[in-house]
Amino acid sequence: MKNFYQSHLRIYITIAILAIVGVWSGMNMSVSLFPNAAKPIIRMSVGFGGLSAENFIKSYGEEFENQLQKISRSGDTVIKVKSEYRKRSVFYTVYFDWGVDHDAARNHVEVVASTYKSRLPKESADSLSIWQWNSSTGFYALSFYSPDKTTNEMYDVLEPRLRPLLTKIKDADNPNIWNPNRMDVKIVLDPHKLAKLNIYPRHIISSILNSHRSYTGGVVKEGKHSLSIQIDTDNDYASLGQTLIQIGRRSVYLSQIAKIEHSVSKNRSQLFKTNGSPSLILFSKPKGDGNVKRMSEQINAAVDKVIKNTKGINYKVLVDPASFISNAVKNVFHEVGIAAFLAVIVLFLFIGNFRNVATIGLEIPLSIIVSFIFMKLFGVNLNLISLGGLALAAGMNVDASIVVLENIFRHLKLETKKSNYTGNAIDKLDTIVKAVKEVSAPIFVSMITTLVVFVPIAFTSELTNAILGDLAKAVIFSHCFSAFVAVFMVPSIRYQLIKKSNDFNFKSPIGGTIERIESFYINSLQTFIVSKVKRRLLFVSLVLTLVTLSAVVLPRIPKEMIGKPASDWVEIFVKLHTSQHVSQIEEKALEIENQILNKYGDKIRYTFVQIHNKNRSSLMFRLKDKNDSDWMLKQFEEDYKNTPELFFQAEQWNPASVPIPNPKDLEIQVQGKNQKEMMLTAEKLMFISKENKLYQRVWSEPSTDRVDSIKIKPYQEIW
């Protein structure tokens, strides 16, 4: 150790290298909202085309579900396959087991889907899409709104300006602007002209698809530079009339045999409003290895650049993962700063020399910075959980450095007293080595006893690892290096500072108070050891206090399955059973929004309303102070009671809450051979639960809501 403490240049170079590598590792680590340890979820949608849901299930659906279940044979286990057959399409959701790689899971589904796609009718095959859902990475959402522009006008202005900027964001996975008021193109064919020219609808569909397909025209090279040629087409609806329909040697324009109409979709089922104005939504998720913080910052920069030169359009950021990550980073710096400040103050109060204790404020953050190296090596990314682990470790990392530094100065004082008595000069280096050896074993044992709690968590799997794995690893890496800093860095730096000093009789500013506390403690301990009566009274009083706290205080502590952090978002769901059109639920949502703003507007920053379908909507209120959220929920519950026509449910919404499985209070599975009887049974169970107010929220999967329709089966001979 002597040689190590004396070689101060090597020490400083080592510290500098570790700090630089640590900073580099931290800046190049993947950043996500939550740990990546999660169950992969792959989703796929397929349109029915001209088939009904029943015919689609019999012809394709059942076999495809079986093929998805067989993915488990490849070694990557599929837990379940959920199929949701809707009015015009089916949604498959494939849930994989813990530990399965997300990209591998998607590849498995794509392989099965490619075989499945080849057998589907062309219209269904063209509608097939696959995407990956990973709630751990977080997402970005922003709404554009204007008091005097329609969503289509905003879309026409924003989309061409934002699209080039959004495509340059490498961390984003296909960011897009969603316009709920999409435009429908309707082609009304003239049957007489079709019959006269012997043209069938399939010829027209094929011609439209081919005319709106882009082609590659090769590459032009000049020296080291190359330029690709892309043969693009005009996808504007106005150009549809010029589509050439060719049958054999005959050709005709589409406008000659059909009428083309362009209007807002009458079948729209969704709508967004911000502060009462119709809105567009910009939505983006990061790529698998993308940096969600950098993605959010670049999207914000792109939006600011476009909006700055655009009049009459406003925006509100609904979900920004970068803000959550930035707050977590600020919390870590805050905790490190507090730990360093308290360590310096405590040492100054006990030792009484500010110069020799001030540098400990730099030594403590060093253990945090170096932990980034190990986090990167072990695949731990920066997220709310791992940053929370670093904040937790910041307080623990102080202990070892304080113990070493205090013991060094204690020995220096003792040796100074001896030297004054004997007249011999003290050997500072030997004194430091002796002081460190005295406490090094207790420090490492103390560190091991602390890590015993966290090491098993780091090696767990599934849910525990997903929630606490990154936290445990961050604590382990940071706390281990803090012991190295305490035993090697602190003494060596201390030796360089005191090498030319001979006065170690520092006077503590609170020396008198400390002596009085020590005297009181010694007297109390002696009394407690000697007097049996007082000892027994103390034991009895402690037992009575614990029993009282367990009986009175413990039952009053709120209990919940999974703790939820406070949020400044409050959401109220509204379901109008009697609504037959989107406009009806939209009118009801607007009415409720105005009522809430008139009553509680002084506590609300802005509102966001989403119409999900003709019966369901959600109203979201961003509060000025998140501490008002519980009070606001109680007000909603008092103001809005459920009726046979209207159903209300109010709750907090926190996009920064950890996406862990929250078990249902009660789950009942209804099985049988007759679908109608199963639906009726589910409806009865839901009615009983709602009638008796057993649970706050009751729903069924699939929904028991019926969709009335008329089915016509034509006579094929006449057709």
Short mmCIF file of C-alpha atoms in Angstrom, two decimals, residues 138-504:
data_model
loop_
_atom_site.label_atom_id
_atom_site.label_comp_id
_atom_site.label_asym_id
_atom_site.label_seq_id
_atom_site.Cartn_x
_atom_site.Cartn_y
_atom_site.Cartn_z
CA GLY A 138 -41.92 4.49 -23.48
CA PHE A 139 -43.53 6.60 -26.22
CA TYR A 140 -43.87 10.20 -27.33
CA ALA A 141 -47.22 11.89 -27.97
CA LEU A 142 -48.03 15.46 -28.96
CA SER A 143 -51.25 17.14 -30.10
CA PHE A 144 -51.61 19.94 -32.64
CA TYR A 145 -54.71 22.11 -32.42
CA SER A 146 -56.06 25.36 -33.81
CA PRO A 147 -59.12 27.47 -32.98
CA ASP A 148 -59.68 28.44 -36.63
CA LYS A 149 -58.25 25.57 -38.73
CA THR A 150 -59.66 22.11 -39.41
CA THR A 151 -57.57 19.02 -38.80
CA ASN A 152 -57.27 18.51 -42.57
CA GLU A 153 -55.97 22.06 -43.04
CA MET A 154 -53.45 21.56 -40.22
CA TYR A 155 -52.40 18.22 -41.68
CA ASP A 156 -51.83 19.73 -45.13
CA VAL A 157 -49.61 22.41 -43.56
CA LEU A 158 -47.68 20.33 -41.03
CA GLU A 159 -47.21 16.93 -42.66
CA PRO A 160 -45.04 18.01 -45.65
CA ARG A 161 -42.89 20.21 -43.38
CA LEU A 162 -42.48 17.75 -40.51
CA ARG A 163 -42.11 14.54 -42.49
CA PRO A 164 -38.54 15.26 -43.80
CA LEU A 165 -37.41 16.25 -40.29
CA LEU A 166 -39.00 13.24 -38.58
CA THR A 167 -37.49 10.73 -41.03
CA LYS A 168 -34.00 11.98 -40.06
CA ILE A 169 -34.50 10.96 -36.41
CA LYS A 170 -32.60 7.66 -36.27
CA ASP A 171 -33.87 6.63 -32.83
CA ALA A 172 -37.57 6.90 -33.80
CA ASP A 173 -39.53 3.96 -35.19
CA ASN A 174 -41.74 5.39 -37.95
CA PRO A 175 -43.00 8.61 -36.29
CA ASN A 176 -46.22 9.81 -37.86
CA ILE A 177 -48.96 12.42 -37.60
CA TRP A 178 -52.38 10.89 -37.12
CA ASN A 179 -55.36 12.70 -38.59
CA PRO A 180 -58.64 11.25 -37.24
CA ASN A 181 -60.63 13.19 -39.85
CA ARG A 182 -59.16 11.20 -42.69
CA MET A 183 -60.51 11.69 -46.19
CA ASP A 184 -62.25 8.89 -48.04
CA VAL A 185 -62.04 8.42 -51.80
CA LYS A 186 -65.19 6.83 -53.18
CA ILE A 187 -65.23 5.36 -56.71
CA VAL A 188 -68.78 4.81 -58.05
CA LEU A 189 -68.66 2.57 -61.13
CA ASP A 190 -71.10 2.86 -64.03
CA PRO A 191 -72.42 -0.71 -64.51
CA HIS A 192 -73.69 -0.07 -68.06
CA LYS A 193 -70.30 1.13 -69.30
CA LEU A 194 -68.55 -1.75 -67.52
CA ALA A 195 -70.85 -4.27 -69.16
CA LYS A 196 -70.42 -2.65 -72.56
CA LEU A 197 -66.61 -2.71 -72.32
CA ASN A 198 -66.52 -6.13 -70.59
CA ILE A 199 -64.54 -4.70 -67.62
CA TYR A 200 -64.73 -6.26 -64.14
CA PRO A 201 -64.05 -4.53 -60.77
CA ARG A 202 -60.94 -6.68 -60.27
CA HIS A 203 -59.43 -5.13 -63.42
CA ILE A 204 -59.98 -1.65 -61.97
CA ILE A 205 -58.48 -2.55 -58.57
CA SER A 206 -55.41 -4.06 -60.21
CA SER A 207 -54.92 -1.01 -62.45
CA ILE A 208 -55.20 1.45 -59.54
CA LEU A 209 -52.66 -0.48 -57.43
CA ASN A 210 -50.19 -0.75 -60.32
CA SER A 211 -50.49 2.92 -61.29
CA HIS A 212 -49.73 4.06 -57.73
CA ARG A 213 -46.69 1.87 -57.21
CA SER A 214 -43.18 3.32 -57.15
CA TYR A 215 -40.31 1.71 -59.05
CA THR A 216 -36.54 1.92 -58.93
CA GLY A 217 -34.96 3.13 -62.15
CA GLY A 218 -31.38 2.14 -61.45
CA VAL A 219 -28.32 4.09 -60.32
CA VAL A 220 -26.28 6.80 -62.07
CA LYS A 221 -22.59 6.85 -61.03
CA GLU A 222 -20.14 9.70 -61.46
CA GLY A 223 -16.73 9.05 -59.94
CA LYS A 224 -17.20 8.11 -56.29
CA HIS A 225 -20.71 9.54 -56.16
CA SER A 226 -23.85 7.61 -57.03
CA LEU A 227 -27.43 8.78 -57.49
CA SER A 228 -30.40 6.41 -57.36
CA ILE A 229 -33.32 6.95 -59.73
CA GLN A 230 -36.78 6.55 -58.20
CA ILE A 231 -39.78 6.44 -60.50
CA ASP A 232 -42.50 7.85 -58.28
CA THR A 233 -46.20 8.33 -58.90
CA ASP A 234 -48.66 11.02 -57.99
CA ASN A 235 -50.67 9.67 -55.08
CA ASP A 236 -53.06 12.60 -55.06
CA TYR A 237 -56.69 11.54 -55.27
CA ALA A 238 -57.25 14.02 -58.13
CA SER A 239 -54.98 11.93 -60.35
CA LEU A 240 -57.15 8.83 -59.93
CA GLY A 241 -59.33 9.85 -62.86
CA GLN A 242 -56.30 9.60 -65.16
CA THR A 243 -55.69 5.96 -64.18
CA LEU A 244 -55.59 3.92 -67.39
CA ILE A 245 -57.68 0.73 -67.37
CA GLN A 246 -56.40 -1.59 -70.09
CA ILE A 247 -58.16 -4.81 -71.16
CA GLY A 248 -56.35 -6.50 -74.03
CA ARG A 249 -55.86 -3.89 -76.71
CA ARG A 250 -58.59 -1.64 -75.36
CA SER A 251 -57.88 1.10 -72.84
CA VAL A 252 -60.05 3.64 -71.04
CA TYR A 253 -59.53 6.24 -68.31
CA LEU A 254 -61.14 5.58 -64.94
CA SER A 255 -62.97 8.94 -65.10
CA GLN A 256 -64.81 7.67 -68.23
CA ILE A 257 -66.40 4.71 -66.45
CA ALA A 258 -66.70 5.94 -62.83
CA LYS A 259 -67.52 8.92 -60.66
CA ILE A 260 -64.82 9.80 -58.09
CA GLU A 261 -65.86 11.46 -54.83
CA HIS A 262 -63.60 12.81 -52.08
CA SER A 263 -64.98 13.65 -48.64
CA VAL A 264 -64.40 13.28 -44.89
CA SER A 265 -64.89 9.69 -43.80
CA LYS A 266 -68.43 9.08 -42.61
CA ASN A 267 -67.26 5.98 -40.77
CA ARG A 268 -64.74 7.76 -38.56
CA SER A 269 -64.76 6.31 -35.09
CA GLN A 270 -62.11 8.42 -33.35
CA LEU A 271 -61.65 12.08 -32.56
CA PHE A 272 -59.13 14.11 -30.54
CA LYS A 273 -59.59 17.53 -28.95
CA THR A 274 -57.14 19.77 -27.09
CA ASN A 275 -58.60 22.66 -25.12
CA GLY A 276 -61.85 22.06 -26.99
CA SER A 277 -60.32 22.25 -30.49
CA PRO A 278 -60.05 19.26 -32.90
CA SER A 279 -56.50 17.93 -32.88
CA LEU A 280 -53.87 15.95 -34.75
CA ILE A 281 -51.67 13.50 -32.85
CA LEU A 282 -47.94 13.05 -33.44
CA PHE A 283 -46.98 9.66 -32.09
CA SER A 284 -43.61 7.91 -31.97
CA LYS A 285 -41.93 4.98 -30.26
CA PRO A 286 -38.17 4.43 -30.12
CA LYS A 287 -36.47 1.61 -31.98
CA GLY A 288 -35.37 -1.46 -30.05
CA ASP A 289 -31.90 -0.05 -29.33
CA GLY A 290 -32.91 3.59 -29.66
CA ASN A 291 -32.30 6.39 -27.18
CA VAL A 292 -35.77 7.53 -26.11
CA LYS A 293 -34.47 10.73 -24.51
CA ARG A 294 -32.60 11.78 -27.64
CA MET A 295 -35.63 10.85 -29.78
CA SER A 296 -37.94 13.08 -27.73
CA GLU A 297 -35.51 16.00 -27.76
CA GLN A 298 -35.08 15.80 -31.55
CA ILE A 299 -38.85 15.61 -32.12
CA ASN A 300 -39.35 18.64 -29.87
CA ALA A 301 -36.69 20.52 -31.83
CA ALA A 302 -38.31 19.59 -35.16
CA VAL A 303 -41.77 20.64 -33.97
CA ASP A 304 -40.47 23.95 -32.58
CA LYS A 305 -38.73 24.67 -35.88
CA VAL A 306 -41.90 24.07 -37.91
CA ILE A 307 -44.36 25.77 -35.53
CA LYS A 308 -42.12 28.85 -35.28
CA ASN A 309 -42.83 29.57 -38.96
CA THR A 310 -46.47 28.49 -38.87
CA LYS A 311 -49.28 30.80 -37.80
CA GLY A 312 -52.53 29.76 -36.17
CA ILE A 313 -51.43 26.27 -34.99
CA ASN A 314 -50.62 25.45 -31.37
CA TYR A 315 -49.40 22.26 -29.74
CA LYS A 316 -49.27 20.53 -26.36
CA VAL A 317 -46.86 17.74 -25.42
CA LEU A 318 -48.95 14.94 -23.92
CA VAL A 319 -46.18 12.45 -23.14
CA ASP A 320 -42.47 13.30 -23.24
CA PRO A 321 -40.17 10.50 -21.99
CA ALA A 322 -37.23 12.92 -22.10
CA SER A 323 -38.76 14.95 -19.27
CA PHE A 324 -39.05 11.85 -17.05
CA ILE A 325 -35.46 10.82 -17.79
CA SER A 326 -34.21 14.37 -17.20
CA ASN A 327 -36.05 14.54 -13.87
CA ALA A 328 -34.53 11.20 -12.86
CA VAL A 329 -31.04 12.45 -13.79
CA LYS A 330 -31.66 15.64 -11.80
CA ASN A 331 -32.74 13.53 -8.83
CA VAL A 332 -29.50 11.52 -9.04
CA PHE A 333 -27.40 14.70 -9.13
CA HIS A 334 -29.50 16.08 -6.31
CA GLU A 335 -28.92 12.98 -4.16
CA VAL A 336 -25.19 12.91 -4.97
CA GLY A 337 -24.91 16.60 -4.14
CA ILE A 338 -26.71 16.15 -0.82
CA ALA A 339 -24.57 13.11 0.06
CA ALA A 340 -21.34 14.93 -0.76
CA PHE A 341 -22.41 18.08 1.11
CA LEU A 342 -23.47 16.16 4.22
CA ALA A 343 -20.25 14.13 4.18
CA VAL A 344 -18.14 17.29 4.04
CA ILE A 345 -20.18 18.99 6.80
CA VAL A 346 -20.12 15.93 9.08
CA LEU A 347 -16.37 15.47 8.69
CA PHE A 348 -15.74 19.18 9.22
CA LEU A 349 -17.80 19.17 12.43
CA PHE A 350 -15.89 16.18 13.80
CA ILE A 351 -12.40 16.90 12.44
CA GLY A 352 -12.44 20.67 12.26
CA ASN A 353 -10.29 21.20 9.14
CA PHE A 354 -12.21 22.17 6.02
CA ARG A 355 -9.23 21.92 3.61
CA ASN A 356 -8.66 18.23 4.31
CA VAL A 357 -12.31 17.18 4.02
CA ALA A 358 -13.51 19.32 1.08
CA THR A 359 -12.18 16.96 -1.60
CA ILE A 360 -14.46 14.16 -0.39
CA GLY A 361 -17.23 16.00 -2.22
CA LEU A 362 -15.51 14.99 -5.48
CA GLU A 363 -14.58 11.47 -4.43
CA ILE A 364 -18.19 10.39 -3.83
CA PRO A 365 -19.55 11.25 -7.34
CA LEU A 366 -16.57 9.37 -8.80
CA SER A 367 -18.06 6.05 -7.65
CA ILE A 368 -21.29 6.93 -9.52
CA ILE A 369 -19.43 7.85 -12.71
CA VAL A 370 -17.27 4.70 -12.74
CA SER A 371 -20.37 2.52 -12.19
CA PHE A 372 -21.47 3.56 -15.73
CA ILE A 373 -18.58 1.47 -17.08
CA PHE A 374 -19.88 -1.72 -15.48
CA MET A 375 -23.51 -0.89 -16.31
CA LYS A 376 -22.58 -0.62 -19.99
CA LEU A 377 -20.55 -3.86 -19.90
CA PHE A 378 -23.45 -5.76 -18.32
CA GLY A 379 -26.11 -4.36 -20.66
CA VAL A 380 -27.89 -2.14 -18.13
CA ASN A 381 -29.37 0.91 -19.83
CA LEU A 382 -30.18 4.28 -18.32
CA ASN A 383 -33.80 4.26 -17.19
CA LEU A 384 -35.92 5.39 -14.27
CA ILE A 385 -35.14 2.21 -12.33
CA SER A 386 -31.34 2.14 -12.80
CA LEU A 387 -31.10 5.88 -12.09
CA GLY A 388 -33.14 5.27 -8.94
CA GLY A 389 -30.55 2.66 -7.93
CA LEU A 390 -27.74 5.20 -8.37
CA ALA A 391 -29.65 7.72 -6.25
CA LEU A 392 -30.15 5.04 -3.59
CA ALA A 393 -26.44 4.15 -3.63
CA ALA A 394 -25.34 7.79 -3.33
CA GLY A 395 -26.27 7.88 0.34
CA MET A 396 -24.62 4.53 1.11
CA ASN A 397 -21.40 5.39 -0.73
CA VAL A 398 -20.59 8.11 1.80
CA ASP A 399 -20.15 5.76 4.76
CA ALA A 400 -16.87 4.05 3.84
CA SER A 401 -15.10 7.30 2.92
CA ILE A 402 -16.18 8.94 6.18
CA VAL A 403 -14.96 5.98 8.25
CA VAL A 404 -11.54 5.90 6.52
CA LEU A 405 -10.98 9.63 6.64
CA GLU A 406 -12.05 9.96 10.28
CA ASN A 407 -9.79 7.08 11.33
CA ILE A 408 -6.81 8.58 9.47
CA PHE A 409 -7.12 11.86 11.37
CA ARG A 410 -7.72 10.06 14.67
CA HIS A 411 -4.42 8.19 14.27
CA LEU A 412 -2.60 11.33 13.13
CA LYS A 413 -3.72 13.10 16.32
CA LEU A 414 -2.61 10.16 18.49
CA GLU A 415 0.77 9.97 16.78
CA THR A 416 1.22 13.75 17.14
CA LYS A 417 0.62 13.49 20.89
CA LYS A 418 3.19 10.67 21.14
CA SER A 419 5.75 12.62 19.13
CA ASN A 420 5.33 15.64 21.40
CA TYR A 421 5.95 13.36 24.36
CA THR A 422 8.92 11.43 22.90
CA GLY A 423 10.32 14.16 20.67
CA ASN A 424 10.38 11.88 17.56
CA ALA A 425 8.85 12.96 14.23
CA ILE A 426 5.86 10.93 13.05
CA ASP A 427 5.84 8.89 9.84
CA LYS A 428 2.66 10.13 8.15
CA LEU A 429 2.63 7.38 5.54
CA ASP A 430 2.95 4.60 8.13
CA THR A 431 0.23 6.22 10.18
CA ILE A 432 -2.15 6.35 7.19
CA VAL A 433 -1.42 2.73 6.27
CA LYS A 434 -2.03 1.66 9.87
CA ALA A 435 -5.32 3.59 10.02
CA VAL A 436 -6.57 2.13 6.71
CA LYS A 437 -5.63 -1.44 7.67
CA GLU A 438 -7.55 -1.04 10.92
CA VAL A 439 -10.84 -0.27 9.15
CA SER A 440 -10.42 -1.93 5.72
CA ALA A 441 -11.71 -5.33 6.85
CA PRO A 442 -14.84 -3.85 8.57
CA ILE A 443 -15.49 -1.70 5.48
CA PHE A 444 -15.44 -4.68 3.10
CA VAL A 445 -17.53 -6.80 5.48
CA SER A 446 -20.02 -3.94 5.80
CA MET A 447 -20.12 -3.63 2.00
CA ILE A 448 -20.73 -7.37 1.60
CA THR A 449 -23.57 -7.36 4.14
CA THR A 450 -25.22 -4.55 2.19
CA LEU A 451 -24.76 -6.25 -1.17
CA VAL A 452 -26.16 -9.53 0.17
CA VAL A 453 -29.56 -7.87 -0.14
CA PHE A 454 -29.07 -6.76 -3.75
CA VAL A 455 -27.00 -9.52 -5.38
CA PRO A 456 -29.82 -12.13 -5.32
CA ILE A 457 -32.19 -9.60 -6.94
CA ALA A 458 -29.71 -9.04 -9.78
CA PHE A 459 -29.78 -12.77 -10.59
CA THR A 460 -33.55 -13.22 -10.42
CA SER A 461 -35.67 -13.67 -13.51
CA GLU A 462 -39.04 -12.70 -14.88
CA LEU A 463 -41.08 -10.10 -13.03
CA THR A 464 -38.70 -9.43 -10.11
CA ASN A 465 -35.78 -8.83 -12.46
CA ALA A 466 -37.92 -6.62 -14.71
CA ILE A 467 -38.83 -4.37 -11.77
CA LEU A 468 -35.71 -4.41 -9.58
CA GLY A 469 -32.93 -6.03 -11.65
CA ASP A 470 -31.45 -2.79 -13.01
CA LEU A 471 -31.79 -1.08 -9.62
CA ALA A 472 -29.89 -3.89 -7.89
CA LYS A 473 -27.09 -3.89 -10.49
CA ALA A 474 -26.69 -0.11 -10.27
CA VAL A 475 -26.41 -0.29 -6.48
CA ILE A 476 -23.91 -3.18 -6.65
CA PHE A 477 -21.61 -1.50 -9.19
CA SER A 478 -21.67 1.88 -7.47
CA HIS A 479 -21.34 0.55 -3.91
CA CYS A 480 -18.48 -1.83 -4.78
CA PHE A 481 -16.43 0.94 -6.32
CA SER A 482 -17.16 3.22 -3.34
CA ALA A 483 -15.22 0.75 -1.15
CA PHE A 484 -12.31 0.91 -3.62
CA VAL A 485 -12.44 4.73 -3.50
CA ALA A 486 -12.49 4.68 0.33
CA VAL A 487 -9.58 2.27 0.79
CA PHE A 488 -7.28 3.41 -2.04
CA MET A 489 -8.25 6.84 -3.37
CA VAL A 490 -9.13 8.63 -0.11
CA PRO A 491 -5.89 7.73 1.76
CA SER A 492 -3.64 8.49 -1.22
CA ILE A 493 -5.16 11.91 -1.84
CA ARG A 494 -5.09 12.58 1.89
CA TYR A 495 -1.38 11.75 2.02
CA GLN A 496 -0.60 14.20 -0.77
CA LEU A 497 -2.50 16.95 1.10
CA ILE A 498 -0.88 16.43 4.52
CA LYS A 499 2.64 15.56 3.34
CA LYS A 500 3.99 18.99 4.27
CA SER A 501 1.76 19.57 7.31
CA ASN A 502 2.79 18.80 10.90
CA ASP A 503 -0.15 20.15 12.90
CA PHE A 504 -3.02 17.67 13.24
#
